[in-house]
């Protein structure tokens, strides 16, 4: 079975998605050692899986203890989670980083338009100050591909960030400010800016720097501080090569090659109907060379239009770099 990036990123319908997901499942059930063993210990015969709803999802914790690979190609890059002191980090070994690049570039274009139309500003101190961040890899590339002279990082130099934002506002330049939550709050505690056209995209949590906040309270403070109507978010993690995006209100949509399902927290192999809360399972077909079927430690629900919301995390889950706010 010879699947290509074109197969993944040219999906146009639910039928296309389901057919490719089943093909990738068969491939990974045979070639990904840890996934094959997991399926075996569940007593599931991979040959009897005929629908996406029957596919077993690999618990995300396996990325902390095993090398999750479904081919023997050399590893080009290893992304790692931030974790906290004393906790094991997740490692995602990527044998074809071009898949990741195509995934985030095509998804951004789908939700926001051409990268070259934007200036990208990044306020990501926690991510910048460690190695192995997939988010920093993506932001570096977005900054480079934007080719805007003012695109760049702002570590703790908030005065310079303010000057840059005011300058871009005066030029009516499309601008994305992507920031870790606590750093965005630090900025607006010192500065108010009325920039309605600005896209403020928060990612990650407080990193132990601040008390966690419910999303409504957080977004209310950020919308007021930046003078915007809504706060955008991205839902991604070390173990995935794709992201879902929220253009406001904490409601996320997936690109065509990614899908979220909700599992029963009391029966992890059973799925919940739309509107019910449960554990978030992610199908990420860009993960063709690792595992595309991941059971996360996030809680959520799916809306009637197939958008989804993240409602928190399992109580016993590790506090990780991608932890999301409890509503």
PDB file of C-alpha atoms in Angstrom, residues 34-216:
ATOM      1  CA  UNK A  34       3.365  -0.563  19.644  1.00  0.00           C
ATOM      2  CA  UNK A  35      -0.034  -0.090  17.955  1.00  0.00           C
ATOM      3  CA  UNK A  36      -0.066  -3.703  16.694  1.00  0.00           C
ATOM      4  CA  UNK A  37       0.679  -4.998  20.192  1.00  0.00           C
ATOM      5  CA  UNK A  38      -1.958  -2.731  21.738  1.00  0.00           C
ATOM      6  CA  UNK A  39      -4.595  -4.000  19.307  1.00  0.00           C
ATOM      7  CA  UNK A  40      -3.534  -7.604  19.989  1.00  0.00           C
ATOM      8  CA  UNK A  41      -3.853  -7.165  23.769  1.00  0.00           C
ATOM      9  CA  UNK A  42      -7.334  -5.701  23.264  1.00  0.00           C
ATOM     10  CA  UNK A  43      -8.279  -8.952  21.536  1.00  0.00           C
ATOM     11  CA  UNK A  44      -9.194  -7.107  18.332  1.00  0.00           C
ATOM     12  CA  UNK A  45      -8.617  -8.591  14.873  1.00  0.00           C
ATOM     13  CA  UNK A  46      -7.501  -5.717  12.638  1.00  0.00           C
ATOM     14  CA  UNK A  47      -8.835  -7.566   9.576  1.00  0.00           C
ATOM     15  CA  UNK A  48     -12.363  -7.345  10.985  1.00  0.00           C
ATOM     16  CA  UNK A  49     -12.322  -3.535  11.231  1.00  0.00           C
ATOM     17  CA  UNK A  50     -14.549  -2.285   8.401  1.00  0.00           C
ATOM     18  CA  UNK A  51     -15.688   1.140   9.682  1.00  0.00           C
ATOM     19  CA  UNK A  52     -13.898   4.137  11.183  1.00  0.00           C
ATOM     20  CA  UNK A  53     -16.081   3.884  14.297  1.00  0.00           C
ATOM     21  CA  UNK A  54     -14.569   0.442  15.031  1.00  0.00           C
ATOM     22  CA  UNK A  55     -10.942   1.594  14.972  1.00  0.00           C
ATOM     23  CA  UNK A  56      -9.183   1.385  18.380  1.00  0.00           C
ATOM     24  CA  UNK A  57      -7.350   4.530  19.485  1.00  0.00           C
ATOM     25  CA  UNK A  58      -3.869   4.395  20.988  1.00  0.00           C
ATOM     26  CA  UNK A  59      -3.656   6.133  24.402  1.00  0.00           C
ATOM     27  CA  UNK A  60      -1.503   9.224  24.029  1.00  0.00           C
ATOM     28  CA  UNK A  61       0.634   8.149  27.004  1.00  0.00           C
ATOM     29  CA  UNK A  62       2.389   5.593  24.756  1.00  0.00           C
ATOM     30  CA  UNK A  63       4.321   8.484  23.213  1.00  0.00           C
ATOM     31  CA  UNK A  64       6.032   8.856  26.605  1.00  0.00           C
ATOM     32  CA  UNK A  65       7.163   5.252  26.894  1.00  0.00           C
ATOM     33  CA  UNK A  66       7.533   3.927  23.342  1.00  0.00           C
ATOM     34  CA  UNK A  67       8.825   4.898  19.940  1.00  0.00           C
ATOM     35  CA  UNK A  68       5.632   5.183  17.882  1.00  0.00           C
ATOM     36  CA  UNK A  69       6.656   4.590  14.275  1.00  0.00           C
ATOM     37  CA  UNK A  70       5.010   2.797  11.378  1.00  0.00           C
ATOM     38  CA  UNK A  71       7.932   2.782   8.951  1.00  0.00           C
ATOM     39  CA  UNK A  72      11.689   2.263   9.020  1.00  0.00           C
ATOM     40  CA  UNK A  73      12.750   5.524   7.354  1.00  0.00           C
ATOM     41  CA  UNK A  74      15.309   7.668   9.217  1.00  0.00           C
ATOM     42  CA  UNK A  75      13.844  10.072  11.785  1.00  0.00           C
ATOM     43  CA  UNK A  76      14.207  13.640  10.479  1.00  0.00           C
ATOM     44  CA  UNK A  77      13.082  15.454  13.622  1.00  0.00           C
ATOM     45  CA  UNK A  78      11.825  14.519  17.086  1.00  0.00           C
ATOM     46  CA  UNK A  79       9.245  16.793  18.675  1.00  0.00           C
ATOM     47  CA  UNK A  80       8.923  16.679  22.466  1.00  0.00           C
ATOM     48  CA  UNK A  81       6.337  17.941  24.924  1.00  0.00           C
ATOM     49  CA  UNK A  82       7.213  20.519  27.550  1.00  0.00           C
ATOM     50  CA  UNK A  83       6.006  18.409  30.484  1.00  0.00           C
ATOM     51  CA  UNK A  84       6.880  19.494  33.996  1.00  0.00           C
ATOM     52  CA  UNK A  85       9.865  18.689  36.195  1.00  0.00           C
ATOM     53  CA  UNK A  86      10.022  14.992  37.038  1.00  0.00           C
ATOM     54  CA  UNK A  87       7.400  13.965  34.484  1.00  0.00           C
ATOM     55  CA  UNK A  88       8.163  11.927  31.379  1.00  0.00           C
ATOM     56  CA  UNK A  89       8.052  13.853  28.112  1.00  0.00           C
ATOM     57  CA  UNK A  90       6.204  12.723  25.040  1.00  0.00           C
ATOM     58  CA  UNK A  91       8.381  12.228  21.963  1.00  0.00           C
ATOM     59  CA  UNK A  92       7.018  12.210  18.433  1.00  0.00           C
ATOM     60  CA  UNK A  93       9.554  10.857  15.956  1.00  0.00           C
ATOM     61  CA  UNK A  94       8.836  12.298  12.510  1.00  0.00           C
ATOM     62  CA  UNK A  95      10.303  10.549   9.469  1.00  0.00           C
ATOM     63  CA  UNK A  96       8.914  13.047   6.935  1.00  0.00           C
ATOM     64  CA  UNK A  97       8.726  16.580   8.292  1.00  0.00           C
ATOM     65  CA  UNK A  98       7.312  17.789   4.954  1.00  0.00           C
ATOM     66  CA  UNK A  99       4.002  16.212   6.022  1.00  0.00           C
ATOM     67  CA  UNK A 100       3.928  18.470   9.071  1.00  0.00           C
ATOM     68  CA  UNK A 101       4.804  21.522   6.998  1.00  0.00           C
ATOM     69  CA  UNK A 102       2.112  20.821   4.430  1.00  0.00           C
ATOM     70  CA  UNK A 103      -0.424  20.123   7.181  1.00  0.00           C
ATOM     71  CA  UNK A 104      -0.021  23.428   9.038  1.00  0.00           C
ATOM     72  CA  UNK A 105       0.390  25.534   5.889  1.00  0.00           C
ATOM     73  CA  UNK A 106      -2.679  24.072   4.191  1.00  0.00           C
ATOM     74  CA  UNK A 107      -4.750  24.281   7.388  1.00  0.00           C
ATOM     75  CA  UNK A 108      -3.795  27.911   7.996  1.00  0.00           C
ATOM     76  CA  UNK A 109      -4.702  28.748   4.406  1.00  0.00           C
ATOM     77  CA  UNK A 110      -8.040  26.953   4.788  1.00  0.00           C
ATOM     78  CA  UNK A 111      -9.061  28.963   7.852  1.00  0.00           C
ATOM     79  CA  UNK A 112      -7.275  32.301   7.342  1.00  0.00           C
ATOM     80  CA  UNK A 113      -6.049  32.695   3.766  1.00  0.00           C
ATOM     81  CA  UNK A 114      -2.564  32.972   2.316  1.00  0.00           C
ATOM     82  CA  UNK A 115       0.342  33.081   4.788  1.00  0.00           C
ATOM     83  CA  UNK A 116       2.000  35.803   2.677  1.00  0.00           C
ATOM     84  CA  UNK A 117      -0.845  38.219   3.495  1.00  0.00           C
ATOM     85  CA  UNK A 118       0.065  38.273   7.197  1.00  0.00           C
ATOM     86  CA  UNK A 119       2.647  39.583   9.608  1.00  0.00           C
ATOM     87  CA  UNK A 120       3.273  36.995  12.343  1.00  0.00           C
ATOM     88  CA  UNK A 121       4.227  38.096  15.859  1.00  0.00           C
ATOM     89  CA  UNK A 122       5.060  35.457  18.463  1.00  0.00           C
ATOM     90  CA  UNK A 123       4.966  35.790  22.248  1.00  0.00           C
ATOM     91  CA  UNK A 124       6.018  32.272  23.240  1.00  0.00           C
ATOM     92  CA  UNK A 125       8.689  32.461  25.950  1.00  0.00           C
ATOM     93  CA  UNK A 126       8.040  29.015  27.459  1.00  0.00           C
ATOM     94  CA  UNK A 127       8.287  27.343  24.069  1.00  0.00           C
ATOM     95  CA  UNK A 128      11.217  29.418  22.835  1.00  0.00           C
ATOM     96  CA  UNK A 129      13.336  28.545  25.842  1.00  0.00           C
ATOM     97  CA  UNK A 130      13.390  24.785  25.241  1.00  0.00           C
ATOM     98  CA  UNK A 131      14.298  22.446  22.402  1.00  0.00           C
ATOM     99  CA  UNK A 132      11.965  20.181  20.457  1.00  0.00           C
ATOM    100  CA  UNK A 133       8.806  22.307  20.269  1.00  0.00           C
ATOM    101  CA  UNK A 134       6.634  21.531  17.246  1.00  0.00           C
ATOM    102  CA  UNK A 135       4.882  24.873  17.796  1.00  0.00           C
ATOM    103  CA  UNK A 136       8.157  26.789  17.469  1.00  0.00           C
ATOM    104  CA  UNK A 137       8.976  24.796  14.322  1.00  0.00           C
ATOM    105  CA  UNK A 138       5.649  25.882  12.817  1.00  0.00           C
ATOM    106  CA  UNK A 139       5.912  29.524  13.901  1.00  0.00           C
ATOM    107  CA  UNK A 140       9.487  29.771  12.568  1.00  0.00           C
ATOM    108  CA  UNK A 141       8.250  28.619   9.178  1.00  0.00           C
ATOM    109  CA  UNK A 142       5.208  30.919   9.186  1.00  0.00           C
ATOM    110  CA  UNK A 143       7.444  33.886  10.030  1.00  0.00           C
ATOM    111  CA  UNK A 144       9.843  32.973   7.225  1.00  0.00           C
ATOM    112  CA  UNK A 145       7.143  32.299   4.625  1.00  0.00           C
ATOM    113  CA  UNK A 146       5.266  35.491   5.487  1.00  0.00           C
ATOM    114  CA  UNK A 147       8.378  37.403   4.317  1.00  0.00           C
ATOM    115  CA  UNK A 148       7.085  40.409   6.268  1.00  0.00           C
ATOM    116  CA  UNK A 149       9.957  42.505   7.659  1.00  0.00           C
ATOM    117  CA  UNK A 150       8.230  42.965  11.029  1.00  0.00           C
ATOM    118  CA  UNK A 151       7.378  39.282  11.588  1.00  0.00           C
ATOM    119  CA  UNK A 152       9.273  37.847  14.547  1.00  0.00           C
ATOM    120  CA  UNK A 153       9.496  36.845  18.206  1.00  0.00           C
ATOM    121  CA  UNK A 154       9.109  38.987  21.305  1.00  0.00           C
ATOM    122  CA  UNK A 155      10.483  37.208  24.357  1.00  0.00           C
ATOM    123  CA  UNK A 156       9.868  39.659  27.205  1.00  0.00           C
ATOM    124  CA  UNK A 157      10.312  42.906  25.259  1.00  0.00           C
ATOM    125  CA  UNK A 158       6.727  44.081  25.588  1.00  0.00           C
ATOM    126  CA  UNK A 159       7.535  47.722  24.819  1.00  0.00           C
ATOM    127  CA  UNK A 160       8.829  46.704  21.405  1.00  0.00           C
ATOM    128  CA  UNK A 161       5.792  44.493  20.824  1.00  0.00           C
ATOM    129  CA  UNK A 162       3.488  47.430  21.592  1.00  0.00           C
ATOM    130  CA  UNK A 163       5.341  49.688  19.138  1.00  0.00           C
ATOM    131  CA  UNK A 164       5.181  47.010  16.472  1.00  0.00           C
ATOM    132  CA  UNK A 165       1.465  46.414  16.973  1.00  0.00           C
ATOM    133  CA  UNK A 166       0.677  50.134  16.776  1.00  0.00           C
ATOM    134  CA  UNK A 167       2.772  50.465  13.620  1.00  0.00           C
ATOM    135  CA  UNK A 168       1.044  47.505  11.952  1.00  0.00           C
ATOM    136  CA  UNK A 169      -2.350  48.864  12.979  1.00  0.00           C
ATOM    137  CA  UNK A 170      -1.533  52.226  11.356  1.00  0.00           C
ATOM    138  CA  UNK A 171      -0.609  50.395   8.126  1.00  0.00           C
ATOM    139  CA  UNK A 172      -3.785  48.278   8.231  1.00  0.00           C
ATOM    140  CA  UNK A 173      -1.571  45.206   7.953  1.00  0.00           C
ATOM    141  CA  UNK A 174      -3.179  41.802   8.533  1.00  0.00           C
ATOM    142  CA  UNK A 175      -1.491  40.542  11.703  1.00  0.00           C
ATOM    143  CA  UNK A 176      -1.499  37.375  13.807  1.00  0.00           C
ATOM    144  CA  UNK A 177      -0.222  37.516  17.388  1.00  0.00           C
ATOM    145  CA  UNK A 178       0.274  33.957  18.606  1.00  0.00           C
ATOM    146  CA  UNK A 179       1.039  33.744  22.294  1.00  0.00           C
ATOM    147  CA  UNK A 180       1.143  31.462  25.295  1.00  0.00           C
ATOM    148  CA  UNK A 181      -1.736  32.398  27.575  1.00  0.00           C
ATOM    149  CA  UNK A 182       0.177  33.764  30.562  1.00  0.00           C
ATOM    150  CA  UNK A 183       2.408  35.922  28.339  1.00  0.00           C
ATOM    151  CA  UNK A 184      -0.612  37.495  26.625  1.00  0.00           C
ATOM    152  CA  UNK A 185      -2.056  38.322  30.055  1.00  0.00           C
ATOM    153  CA  UNK A 186       1.284  39.765  31.189  1.00  0.00           C
ATOM    154  CA  UNK A 187       1.263  42.047  28.152  1.00  0.00           C
ATOM    155  CA  UNK A 188      -2.250  43.447  28.615  1.00  0.00           C
ATOM    156  CA  UNK A 189      -1.621  44.062  32.317  1.00  0.00           C
ATOM    157  CA  UNK A 190       0.858  46.716  31.233  1.00  0.00           C
ATOM    158  CA  UNK A 191      -0.622  47.906  27.929  1.00  0.00           C
ATOM    159  CA  UNK A 192      -4.049  48.454  26.394  1.00  0.00           C
ATOM    160  CA  UNK A 193      -4.286  48.404  22.624  1.00  0.00           C
ATOM    161  CA  UNK A 194      -7.368  48.861  20.478  1.00  0.00           C
ATOM    162  CA  UNK A 195      -6.578  46.793  17.367  1.00  0.00           C
ATOM    163  CA  UNK A 196      -9.912  45.255  16.212  1.00  0.00           C
ATOM    164  CA  UNK A 197      -8.407  43.655  13.092  1.00  0.00           C
ATOM    165  CA  UNK A 198      -5.690  41.820  15.059  1.00  0.00           C
ATOM    166  CA  UNK A 199      -5.941  38.022  15.254  1.00  0.00           C
ATOM    167  CA  UNK A 200      -4.924  37.041  18.800  1.00  0.00           C
ATOM    168  CA  UNK A 201      -4.289  33.295  18.927  1.00  0.00           C
ATOM    169  CA  UNK A 202      -3.709  31.837  22.379  1.00  0.00           C
ATOM    170  CA  UNK A 203      -1.994  28.500  22.708  1.00  0.00           C
ATOM    171  CA  UNK A 204      -1.224  26.408  25.748  1.00  0.00           C
ATOM    172  CA  UNK A 205      -1.947  27.231  29.347  1.00  0.00           C
ATOM    173  CA  UNK A 206      -0.333  29.073  32.226  1.00  0.00           C
ATOM    174  CA  UNK A 207       2.828  26.881  32.446  1.00  0.00           C
ATOM    175  CA  UNK A 208       2.656  27.219  36.216  1.00  0.00           C
ATOM    176  CA  UNK A 209       3.116  30.996  35.936  1.00  0.00           C
ATOM    177  CA  UNK A 210      -0.460  31.966  36.800  1.00  0.00           C
ATOM    178  CA  UNK A 211      -3.630  30.521  38.262  1.00  0.00           C
ATOM    179  CA  UNK A 212      -5.691  28.665  35.658  1.00  0.00           C
ATOM    180  CA  UNK A 213      -8.799  30.514  34.488  1.00  0.00           C
ATOM    181  CA  UNK A 214     -12.043  29.431  32.885  1.00  0.00           C
ATOM    182  CA  UNK A 215     -12.097  30.203  29.166  1.00  0.00           C
ATOM    183  CA  UNK A 216     -14.865  32.793  29.358  1.00  0.00           C
TER     184      UNK A 216
END
